[in-house]
């Protein structure tokens, strides 16, 4: 009999909000043959003053909590009322947990496991729902959001620790997130499963020395978090052969966003805004380049780095975030201080001047078996094992 799992996520595309990250949906798709997955996709809305008053005056009633709920192919999408800026954060999410418990127990077939896809938001609701429904729960740690809320809410540290320690299974995408959570909340007896995010662009393309451009891949609306300003400062420091190399920005944007980004990069002559590249064409474009440089200020994972390595392209990535910890001391993955243009510039110069040697090391890594953990096959196998451990536990 196939185990039924109910996932609770604020990062799942649904009829209420269609444009969300596809990561959680990908994990469920990879294990759809192994489990019967359903989703409660949650969307927070700010309550009106009258609704908030009703919620606060009637703490035992959830009549005004869920304001919109509708079925969709993967499960149930809903909007729940809660103030912004973390006001009544725990109480509103615990009340949402009561509603989720009703969903979980009203089905014709019972659920065997609940999964919350962030500790500090969905985890509160899922832990409460699991307590009410008598179902075990598991967690996914999401680096940026969970670390940010844990730092901002020391008053909730004990409840976060309890939810984390009492979960049947905890997994996360990156060593950075795992290490940060263990520093703040302690180590679990069963540890934290480390499972990278999946990409469909995981076919190996052998590196080739092209003397091509440096590329950076992002939508222009995200230029701040992708640190275009820092990349510009770094480019202006390059001299000689390295200083002559084109830096192509691959990604779409509005005319206003393009104008703004051109203004930001005006001090450096190397930039070319090449527009978006079709996803299926991206490995070919990457294989023609010298290196990928995305010195982001923050990244939950940074799939583009993994996609580049499979496409035979060395990477320059930010320390302390994204994929940091997966590629320590490997010359084809250069970690930089995103706050230091000098650090970024030195990595760019090295990628240009040592292209042949660096791409040879990348080719060896591709063929060594070390890349296998980032393939969809391995990720599906490891996520299946993690969920099975939660069901057994």
Short mmCIF file of C-alpha atoms in Angstrom, two decimals:
data_model
loop_
_atom_site.label_atom_id
_atom_site.label_comp_id
_atom_site.label_asym_id
_atom_site.label_seq_id
_atom_site.Cartn_x
_atom_site.Cartn_y
_atom_site.Cartn_z
CA UNK A 1 0.00 0.00 0.00
CA UNK A 2 1.40 3.40 -1.01
CA UNK A 3 1.99 5.80 1.85
CA UNK A 4 0.08 9.08 1.69
CA UNK A 5 2.01 12.26 2.47
CA UNK A 6 0.54 15.73 2.96
CA UNK A 7 2.98 18.56 2.21
CA UNK A 8 2.44 22.09 3.48
CA UNK A 9 4.29 24.76 1.51
CA UNK A 10 4.17 28.49 0.87
CA UNK A 11 6.43 27.94 -2.15
CA UNK A 12 4.19 25.83 -4.36
CA UNK A 13 2.51 27.24 -7.47
CA UNK A 14 -1.25 27.18 -7.13
CA UNK A 15 -4.37 28.87 -8.56
CA UNK A 16 -4.02 31.71 -6.05
CA UNK A 17 -0.37 32.47 -6.79
CA UNK A 18 1.01 30.80 -9.91
CA UNK A 19 4.52 32.25 -9.96
CA UNK A 20 6.46 30.47 -7.24
CA UNK A 21 9.70 28.51 -7.22
CA UNK A 22 9.33 25.01 -8.75
CA UNK A 23 11.73 23.33 -6.29
CA UNK A 24 9.21 21.64 -3.96
CA UNK A 25 7.09 20.58 -6.93
CA UNK A 26 10.19 18.98 -8.46
CA UNK A 27 10.89 16.92 -5.35
CA UNK A 28 7.32 15.63 -5.31
CA UNK A 29 7.45 14.83 -9.00
CA UNK A 30 10.64 12.82 -8.60
CA UNK A 31 9.02 10.57 -5.98
CA UNK A 32 5.47 10.47 -7.36
CA UNK A 33 5.82 6.75 -8.15
CA UNK A 34 6.85 5.97 -4.57
CA UNK A 35 4.33 7.98 -2.53
CA UNK A 36 0.86 9.45 -2.86
CA UNK A 37 1.64 13.15 -2.45
CA UNK A 38 -0.90 15.87 -1.72
CA UNK A 39 -0.22 19.55 -1.05
CA UNK A 40 -1.72 22.27 1.07
CA UNK A 41 -0.37 25.37 -0.63
CA UNK A 42 -0.58 28.31 1.77
CA UNK A 43 -0.67 32.02 0.96
CA UNK A 44 -0.65 34.68 3.69
CA UNK A 45 -2.90 37.73 3.33
CA UNK A 46 -3.11 40.70 5.68
CA UNK A 47 -6.46 40.73 7.50
CA UNK A 48 -8.76 43.69 7.62
CA UNK A 49 -9.02 45.41 10.99
CA UNK A 50 -12.40 43.80 11.65
CA UNK A 51 -11.11 40.32 10.73
CA UNK A 52 -8.05 40.76 12.90
CA UNK A 53 -10.20 41.90 15.79
CA UNK A 54 -12.42 38.84 15.38
CA UNK A 55 -9.39 36.55 15.27
CA UNK A 56 -7.89 38.06 18.42
CA UNK A 57 -11.14 38.12 20.37
CA UNK A 58 -12.04 34.54 19.44
CA UNK A 59 -8.79 32.57 19.79
CA UNK A 60 -10.59 29.22 19.79
CA UNK A 61 -12.32 29.91 16.46
CA UNK A 62 -10.78 29.77 13.02
CA UNK A 63 -13.87 31.19 11.33
CA UNK A 64 -12.01 34.23 9.98
CA UNK A 65 -8.60 32.61 9.53
CA UNK A 66 -8.93 30.87 6.15
CA UNK A 67 -10.43 33.36 3.71
CA UNK A 68 -10.16 31.49 0.44
CA UNK A 69 -9.76 27.79 -0.22
CA UNK A 70 -9.94 25.90 -3.48
CA UNK A 71 -9.04 22.52 -4.87
CA UNK A 72 -6.42 22.13 -7.59
CA UNK A 73 -4.72 19.17 -9.21
CA UNK A 74 -2.06 18.70 -6.51
CA UNK A 75 -4.25 19.37 -3.48
CA UNK A 76 -5.70 22.44 -1.77
CA UNK A 77 -4.70 26.09 -2.14
CA UNK A 78 -5.70 28.48 0.60
CA UNK A 79 -5.26 32.01 1.86
CA UNK A 80 -4.94 32.53 5.59
CA UNK A 81 -5.15 35.81 7.43
CA UNK A 82 -2.15 36.91 9.47
CA UNK A 83 -0.55 40.31 10.02
CA UNK A 84 2.78 41.09 8.42
CA UNK A 85 6.12 41.79 10.13
CA UNK A 86 5.81 38.67 12.27
CA UNK A 87 2.97 39.93 14.46
CA UNK A 88 1.18 37.01 16.16
CA UNK A 89 3.46 34.74 14.09
CA UNK A 90 3.25 31.64 16.27
CA UNK A 91 -0.41 31.93 17.25
CA UNK A 92 -1.72 32.41 13.72
CA UNK A 93 0.34 29.55 12.33
CA UNK A 94 -0.71 27.22 15.15
CA UNK A 95 -4.32 28.07 14.37
CA UNK A 96 -3.60 27.33 10.71
CA UNK A 97 -2.24 24.01 11.94
CA UNK A 98 -5.64 23.27 13.43
CA UNK A 99 -7.22 23.84 10.03
CA UNK A 100 -4.63 21.63 8.34
CA UNK A 101 -5.38 18.90 10.87
CA UNK A 102 -9.02 19.06 9.81
CA UNK A 103 -7.97 18.68 6.17
CA UNK A 104 -5.70 15.75 7.02
CA UNK A 105 -8.32 13.87 9.02
CA UNK A 106 -11.32 14.53 6.77
CA UNK A 107 -9.95 12.54 3.82
CA UNK A 108 -11.31 9.14 2.83
CA UNK A 109 -7.81 7.71 3.17
CA UNK A 110 -5.66 8.74 6.14
CA UNK A 111 -2.30 10.46 5.70
CA UNK A 112 0.79 8.75 7.05
CA UNK A 113 3.08 11.79 7.23
CA UNK A 114 2.94 15.59 7.22
CA UNK A 115 5.83 17.59 5.75
CA UNK A 116 6.46 21.29 6.41
CA UNK A 117 8.65 22.95 3.83
CA UNK A 118 10.21 25.53 6.14
CA UNK A 119 10.88 25.18 9.84
CA UNK A 120 9.97 28.68 10.93
CA UNK A 121 6.69 29.07 9.02
CA UNK A 122 5.14 25.85 7.75
CA UNK A 123 6.89 23.93 10.55
CA UNK A 124 4.82 25.67 13.23
CA UNK A 125 1.57 24.79 11.47
CA UNK A 126 2.61 21.24 10.65
CA UNK A 127 3.81 20.44 14.18
CA UNK A 128 0.47 21.61 15.56
CA UNK A 129 -1.48 19.67 12.92
CA UNK A 130 0.55 16.53 13.64
CA UNK A 131 -0.15 16.85 17.36
CA UNK A 132 -3.90 17.14 16.77
CA UNK A 133 -4.14 14.45 14.09
CA UNK A 134 -1.69 11.99 15.66
CA UNK A 135 0.48 11.87 12.51
CA UNK A 136 4.30 12.16 12.42
CA UNK A 137 5.83 15.15 10.69
CA UNK A 138 9.03 15.97 8.80
CA UNK A 139 10.69 19.25 7.85
CA UNK A 140 12.62 20.86 5.02
CA UNK A 141 15.03 23.57 6.14
CA UNK A 142 15.18 26.43 3.65
CA UNK A 143 18.36 28.39 4.25
CA UNK A 144 17.59 32.06 3.68
CA UNK A 145 14.09 32.19 5.16
CA UNK A 146 14.72 29.96 8.16
CA UNK A 147 18.01 31.61 9.08
CA UNK A 148 16.47 35.07 8.76
CA UNK A 149 13.46 34.30 10.95
CA UNK A 150 15.52 32.42 13.54
CA UNK A 151 17.76 35.47 13.94
CA UNK A 152 14.82 37.88 14.02
CA UNK A 153 12.78 35.93 16.59
CA UNK A 154 14.95 34.85 19.54
CA UNK A 155 11.73 34.82 21.58
CA UNK A 156 10.57 31.81 19.53
CA UNK A 157 13.89 29.98 19.59
CA UNK A 158 12.68 27.37 22.11
CA UNK A 159 9.58 26.46 20.10
CA UNK A 160 11.62 26.29 16.90
CA UNK A 161 14.12 24.02 18.65
CA UNK A 162 11.33 21.74 19.88
CA UNK A 163 9.73 21.49 16.44
CA UNK A 164 13.12 20.78 14.85
CA UNK A 165 14.26 18.21 17.40
CA UNK A 166 10.94 16.33 17.46
CA UNK A 167 10.53 15.98 13.70
CA UNK A 168 10.69 12.43 12.34
CA UNK A 169 13.07 13.64 9.61
CA UNK A 170 14.74 16.90 8.64
CA UNK A 171 16.35 17.58 5.27
CA UNK A 172 17.92 20.62 3.68
CA UNK A 173 19.46 21.63 0.36
CA UNK A 174 22.88 22.97 1.32
CA UNK A 175 25.72 22.49 3.80
CA UNK A 176 25.42 26.20 4.68
CA UNK A 177 21.81 25.80 5.83
CA UNK A 178 22.57 22.55 7.70
CA UNK A 179 25.51 24.07 9.55
CA UNK A 180 23.63 27.24 10.45
CA UNK A 181 20.64 25.37 11.87
CA UNK A 182 22.84 23.02 13.88
CA UNK A 183 24.70 26.01 15.35
CA UNK A 184 21.46 27.68 16.39
CA UNK A 185 19.32 24.72 17.42
CA UNK A 186 21.79 21.92 18.10
CA UNK A 187 22.40 18.62 16.36
CA UNK A 188 19.67 16.03 16.01
CA UNK A 189 20.22 12.41 16.95
CA UNK A 190 19.35 11.42 13.37
CA UNK A 191 21.12 14.40 11.80
CA UNK A 192 19.92 16.39 8.80
CA UNK A 193 19.67 14.78 5.37
CA UNK A 194 21.56 16.81 2.78
CA UNK A 195 19.76 16.65 -0.58
CA UNK A 196 20.54 19.12 -3.40
CA UNK A 197 17.81 20.74 -5.46
CA UNK A 198 17.06 18.92 -8.74
CA UNK A 199 17.43 20.34 -12.22
CA UNK A 200 16.41 18.81 -15.53
CA UNK A 201 19.65 20.16 -17.04
CA UNK A 202 21.82 17.38 -15.56
CA UNK A 203 23.26 15.85 -18.74
CA UNK A 204 27.06 16.08 -18.74
CA UNK A 205 28.61 18.23 -21.47
CA UNK A 206 32.39 17.99 -21.68
CA UNK A 207 34.20 21.29 -21.06
CA UNK A 208 36.03 22.92 -23.93
CA UNK A 209 38.52 25.77 -23.93
CA UNK A 210 36.93 28.59 -25.94
CA UNK A 211 38.48 31.83 -24.75
CA UNK A 212 34.86 32.94 -24.57
CA UNK A 213 33.06 35.46 -22.44
CA UNK A 214 32.18 35.42 -18.77
CA UNK A 215 28.45 35.06 -18.25
CA UNK A 216 26.05 35.92 -15.45
CA UNK A 217 22.51 34.54 -15.55
CA UNK A 218 19.58 36.28 -13.86
CA UNK A 219 16.39 38.24 -14.56
CA UNK A 220 17.21 41.92 -14.57
CA UNK A 221 14.61 42.64 -11.87
CA UNK A 222 16.88 40.69 -9.50
CA UNK A 223 19.98 42.79 -10.16
CA UNK A 224 20.30 43.85 -6.51
CA UNK A 225 20.33 40.39 -4.97
CA UNK A 226 22.52 39.12 -7.83
CA UNK A 227 24.96 41.92 -6.95
CA UNK A 228 25.32 43.57 -10.36
CA UNK A 229 26.86 46.58 -8.64
CA UNK A 230 29.58 44.44 -7.05
CA UNK A 231 30.20 42.63 -10.33
CA UNK A 232 30.59 46.00 -12.06
CA UNK A 233 33.13 47.17 -9.50
CA UNK A 234 35.01 43.90 -9.93
CA UNK A 235 35.02 44.21 -13.72
CA UNK A 236 36.44 47.72 -13.56
CA UNK A 237 39.46 46.33 -11.69
CA UNK A 238 40.38 43.83 -14.42
CA UNK A 239 43.42 44.74 -16.50
CA UNK A 240 45.20 43.48 -19.64
CA UNK A 241 43.85 40.33 -21.29
CA UNK A 242 41.35 39.79 -18.48
CA UNK A 243 40.08 43.35 -18.74
CA UNK A 244 39.26 42.89 -22.43
CA UNK A 245 36.97 39.90 -21.88
CA UNK A 246 33.23 40.48 -22.43
CA UNK A 247 30.85 39.89 -19.52
CA UNK A 248 27.45 38.86 -20.88
CA UNK A 249 24.33 39.20 -18.78
CA UNK A 250 21.83 36.53 -19.82
CA UNK A 251 18.31 37.27 -18.69
CA UNK A 252 15.20 39.19 -19.60
CA UNK A 253 13.70 42.30 -18.12
CA UNK A 254 11.57 45.32 -18.88
CA UNK A 255 12.94 48.29 -20.83
CA UNK A 256 13.12 50.24 -17.56
CA UNK A 257 15.04 47.43 -15.84
CA UNK A 258 17.44 47.21 -18.77
CA UNK A 259 18.08 50.94 -18.67
CA UNK A 260 18.74 50.81 -14.93
CA UNK A 261 21.16 47.90 -15.29
CA UNK A 262 23.02 49.66 -18.09
CA UNK A 263 23.36 52.70 -15.85
CA UNK A 264 24.76 50.52 -13.05
CA UNK A 265 27.38 48.99 -15.34
CA UNK A 266 28.33 52.23 -17.10
CA UNK A 267 31.71 52.42 -15.33
CA UNK A 268 32.85 49.10 -16.83
CA UNK A 269 33.22 48.69 -20.59
CA UNK A 270 32.93 44.89 -20.71
CA UNK A 271 29.20 44.40 -20.17
CA UNK A 272 26.83 43.11 -22.82
CA UNK A 273 23.13 42.60 -22.09
CA UNK A 274 22.31 39.61 -24.27
CA UNK A 275 18.70 39.06 -23.22
CA UNK A 276 17.08 35.77 -22.22
CA UNK A 277 18.30 32.38 -23.44
CA UNK A 278 15.86 29.50 -24.02
CA UNK A 279 16.23 26.98 -21.23
CA UNK A 280 16.98 24.10 -23.60
CA UNK A 281 19.68 26.20 -25.27
CA UNK A 282 21.33 27.23 -22.02
CA UNK A 283 23.78 24.27 -21.77
CA UNK A 284 25.07 25.05 -25.27
CA UNK A 285 25.50 28.73 -24.41
CA UNK A 286 27.24 27.86 -21.14
CA UNK A 287 29.61 25.46 -22.86
CA UNK A 288 30.79 28.28 -25.13
CA UNK A 289 31.68 30.58 -22.23
CA UNK A 290 34.77 30.85 -20.05
CA UNK A 291 33.08 30.91 -16.62
CA UNK A 292 29.82 31.70 -14.85
CA UNK A 293 30.02 34.53 -12.32
CA UNK A 294 27.05 35.19 -10.04
CA UNK A 295 28.32 36.80 -6.80
CA UNK A 296 24.86 36.96 -5.21
CA UNK A 297 24.18 38.64 -1.91
CA UNK A 298 21.95 35.67 -0.99
CA UNK A 299 20.87 32.38 -2.57
CA UNK A 300 18.71 29.59 -1.18
CA UNK A 301 20.50 27.10 -3.42
CA UNK A 302 21.56 28.48 -6.79
CA UNK A 303 20.58 25.84 -9.36
CA UNK A 304 22.34 27.79 -12.09
CA UNK A 305 25.71 26.83 -10.58
CA UNK A 306 24.96 23.11 -10.81
CA UNK A 307 23.57 23.52 -14.31
CA UNK A 308 26.79 25.28 -15.34
CA UNK A 309 29.02 22.52 -13.99
CA UNK A 310 27.06 19.88 -15.91
CA UNK A 311 27.38 22.08 -19.01
CA UNK A 312 31.17 22.13 -18.65
CA UNK A 313 31.40 25.67 -17.29
CA UNK A 314 33.47 26.65 -14.21
CA UNK A 315 31.67 28.78 -11.64
CA UNK A 316 32.32 31.78 -9.41
CA UNK A 317 29.88 31.72 -6.50
CA UNK A 318 29.37 33.55 -3.16
CA UNK A 319 30.84 32.24 0.08
CA UNK A 320 28.45 31.60 2.93
CA UNK A 321 25.37 31.01 0.79
CA UNK A 322 24.13 29.05 -2.23
CA UNK A 323 26.15 25.87 -2.86
CA UNK A 324 29.02 26.80 -0.52
CA UNK A 325 30.32 23.64 1.16
CA UNK A 326 29.75 21.28 -1.74
CA UNK A 327 32.91 22.20 -3.68
CA UNK A 328 35.56 23.15 -1.13
CA UNK A 329 39.11 23.33 -2.56
CA UNK A 330 38.02 22.50 -6.13
CA UNK A 331 39.59 24.89 -8.65
CA UNK A 332 36.63 24.92 -11.04
CA UNK A 333 34.35 26.32 -8.31
CA UNK A 334 35.77 29.60 -7.02
CA UNK A 335 34.18 30.99 -3.86
CA UNK A 336 34.23 34.77 -3.43
CA UNK A 337 33.28 37.33 -0.81
CA UNK A 338 30.24 38.94 -2.44
CA UNK A 339 30.93 42.13 -0.47
CA UNK A 340 34.44 42.44 -1.92
CA UNK A 341 34.84 43.56 -5.55
CA UNK A 342 38.53 42.68 -5.23
CA UNK A 343 37.68 39.07 -4.31
CA UNK A 344 35.30 38.81 -7.28
CA UNK A 345 37.83 40.40 -9.61
CA UNK A 346 40.62 38.03 -8.59
CA UNK A 347 38.39 35.00 -9.23
CA UNK A 348 37.37 36.35 -12.65
CA UNK A 349 41.00 36.93 -13.60
CA UNK A 350 41.96 33.43 -12.50
CA UNK A 351 39.07 31.89 -14.47
CA UNK A 352 40.23 33.72 -17.60
CA UNK A 353 43.98 33.15 -17.30
CA UNK A 354 43.75 29.53 -16.12
CA UNK A 355 40.81 28.44 -18.27
CA UNK A 356 42.52 25.35 -19.71
CA UNK A 357 43.70 23.95 -16.37
CA UNK A 358 40.44 24.74 -14.56
CA UNK A 359 38.29 23.13 -17.25
CA UNK A 360 40.50 20.04 -17.17
CA UNK A 361 39.81 19.70 -13.42
CA UNK A 362 36.08 20.14 -14.13
CA UNK A 363 36.16 17.39 -16.76
CA UNK A 364 37.81 15.05 -14.25
CA UNK A 365 35.11 15.86 -11.68
CA UNK A 366 32.35 15.21 -14.19
CA UNK A 367 33.75 11.74 -14.90
CA UNK A 368 34.74 10.86 -11.32
CA UNK A 369 31.26 10.02 -10.06
CA UNK A 370 31.24 13.00 -7.69
CA UNK A 371 28.71 14.76 -9.92
CA UNK A 372 26.21 11.91 -9.55
CA UNK A 373 24.77 13.24 -6.28
CA UNK A 374 23.38 16.26 -8.18
CA UNK A 375 21.48 14.19 -10.77
CA UNK A 376 17.74 13.74 -10.65
CA UNK A 377 18.19 9.98 -10.26
CA UNK A 378 20.30 10.33 -7.13
CA UNK A 379 18.14 13.10 -5.68
CA UNK A 380 14.99 11.01 -6.18
CA UNK A 381 16.63 8.03 -4.51
CA UNK A 382 17.85 10.07 -1.53
CA UNK A 383 14.59 11.97 -1.03
CA UNK A 384 12.67 8.70 -1.15
CA UNK A 385 14.98 7.26 1.52
CA UNK A 386 14.56 10.37 3.70
CA UNK A 387 10.75 10.20 3.55
CA UNK A 388 10.80 6.46 4.25
CA UNK A 389 12.94 7.06 7.31
CA UNK A 390 10.33 9.53 8.58
CA UNK A 391 7.54 7.02 8.05
CA UNK A 392 9.45 4.30 9.88
CA UNK A 393 10.50 6.64 12.66
#
